[in-house]
């Protein structure tokens, strides 16, 4: 029950980030809800498609759709108040990223994916929704141009894969992987770390 509640919290936070981006892009209420659903559920849908799970898990559980869509609607009406909670949203976003990546990696391993593929699938589960959100808004995905986000996700996925390979308890492995992701992500925000970019570019 605790894991389900935490996963729904992660979905709500990701949905809120998508809805906020949609409001800033001046989309109508339908567009805001679509962006909220895409951001919250897109990574999980991509994961299930890659693993051959049909229909995707998030489309078989009405709770996921209700939480994501409801959050989008709430943000549409209360976006000025939501904008003031930026620090809290960033913290919850880090927690959501940790939960999504570890669950995605664990699911991939359980369905027989090799460790390297499971790590990539786990990372995609965490960052896929945000990447789809940015593409729909005709932007270069945030995870590809600044901030330590995808790197944190991949590090946590590797921890899960190594732990599973070593035969450690699955719950402990998942918690450790999530903790690694959350720690790296929050440290990057606090210290303003960014991945290096090529030097000597004009403009």
PDB file of N, CA and C in Angstrom, residues 33-43 68 128-130 132-133 136:
ATOM      1  N   UNK A  33      -4.502  19.082 -19.679  1.00  0.00           N
ATOM      2  CA  UNK A  33      -4.736  17.722 -19.186  1.00  0.00           C
ATOM      3  C   UNK A  33      -3.937  16.714 -20.000  1.00  0.00           C
ATOM      4  N   UNK A  34      -3.865  16.905 -21.320  1.00  0.00           N
ATOM      5  CA  UNK A  34      -3.078  16.003 -22.167  1.00  0.00           C
ATOM      6  C   UNK A  34      -1.605  16.038 -21.779  1.00  0.00           C
ATOM      7  N   UNK A  35      -1.061  17.242 -21.541  1.00  0.00           N
ATOM      8  CA  UNK A  35       0.344  17.350 -21.139  1.00  0.00           C
ATOM      9  C   UNK A  35       0.564  16.725 -19.767  1.00  0.00           C
ATOM     10  N   UNK A  36      -0.399  16.873 -18.863  1.00  0.00           N
ATOM     11  CA  UNK A  36      -0.279  16.262 -17.540  1.00  0.00           C
ATOM     12  C   UNK A  36      -0.245  14.741 -17.654  1.00  0.00           C
ATOM     13  N   UNK A  37      -1.140  14.172 -18.450  1.00  0.00           N
ATOM     14  CA  UNK A  37      -1.177  12.719 -18.640  1.00  0.00           C
ATOM     15  C   UNK A  37       0.100  12.225 -19.313  1.00  0.00           C
ATOM     16  N   UNK A  38       0.550  12.950 -20.322  1.00  0.00           N
ATOM     17  CA  UNK A  38       1.750  12.531 -21.065  1.00  0.00           C
ATOM     18  C   UNK A  38       2.977  12.535 -20.158  1.00  0.00           C
ATOM     19  N   UNK A  39       3.143  13.588 -19.364  1.00  0.00           N
ATOM     20  CA  UNK A  39       4.306  13.701 -18.493  1.00  0.00           C
ATOM     21  C   UNK A  39       4.298  12.640 -17.401  1.00  0.00           C
ATOM     22  N   UNK A  40       3.107  12.387 -16.832  1.00  0.00           N
ATOM     23  CA  UNK A  40       3.003  11.452 -15.717  1.00  0.00           C
ATOM     24  C   UNK A  40       3.079   9.996 -16.150  1.00  0.00           C
ATOM     25  N   UNK A  41       2.509   9.678 -17.307  1.00  0.00           N
ATOM     26  CA  UNK A  41       2.357   8.274 -17.702  1.00  0.00           C
ATOM     27  C   UNK A  41       3.198   7.882 -18.908  1.00  0.00           C
ATOM     28  N   UNK A  42       3.783   8.869 -19.598  1.00  0.00           N
ATOM     29  CA  UNK A  42       4.508   8.575 -20.832  1.00  0.00           C
ATOM     30  C   UNK A  42       5.674   7.631 -20.650  1.00  0.00           C
ATOM     31  N   UNK A  43       6.469   7.832 -19.593  1.00  0.00           N
ATOM     32  CA  UNK A  43       7.627   6.971 -19.364  1.00  0.00           C
ATOM     33  C   UNK A  43       7.227   5.533 -19.109  1.00  0.00           C
ATOM     34  N   UNK A  68      -3.511  11.608 -12.537  1.00  0.00           N
ATOM     35  CA  UNK A  68      -2.796  12.465 -13.495  1.00  0.00           C
ATOM     36  C   UNK A  68      -3.727  13.511 -14.099  1.00  0.00           C
ATOM     37  N   UNK A 128      11.175   9.633 -19.561  1.00  0.00           N
ATOM     38  CA  UNK A 128      10.436   9.595 -20.821  1.00  0.00           C
ATOM     39  C   UNK A 128       9.275  10.566 -20.877  1.00  0.00           C
ATOM     40  N   UNK A 129       8.512  10.657 -19.787  1.00  0.00           N
ATOM     41  CA  UNK A 129       7.357  11.543 -19.786  1.00  0.00           C
ATOM     42  C   UNK A 129       7.749  13.000 -19.970  1.00  0.00           C
ATOM     43  N   UNK A 130       8.803  13.426 -19.276  1.00  0.00           N
ATOM     44  CA  UNK A 130       9.271  14.798 -19.412  1.00  0.00           C
ATOM     45  C   UNK A 130       9.791  15.090 -20.815  1.00  0.00           C
ATOM     46  N   UNK A 132       8.775  13.600 -23.608  1.00  0.00           N
ATOM     47  CA  UNK A 132       7.600  13.704 -24.479  1.00  0.00           C
ATOM     48  C   UNK A 132       6.890  15.039 -24.291  1.00  0.00           C
ATOM     49  N   UNK A 133       6.822  15.509 -23.047  1.00  0.00           N
ATOM     50  CA  UNK A 133       6.224  16.821 -22.763  1.00  0.00           C
ATOM     51  C   UNK A 133       6.933  17.919 -23.535  1.00  0.00           C
ATOM     52  N   UNK A 136       6.272  17.763 -27.317  1.00  0.00           N
ATOM     53  CA  UNK A 136       4.946  18.273 -27.668  1.00  0.00           C
ATOM     54  C   UNK A 136       4.901  19.793 -27.637  1.00  0.00           C
TER      55      UNK A 136
END
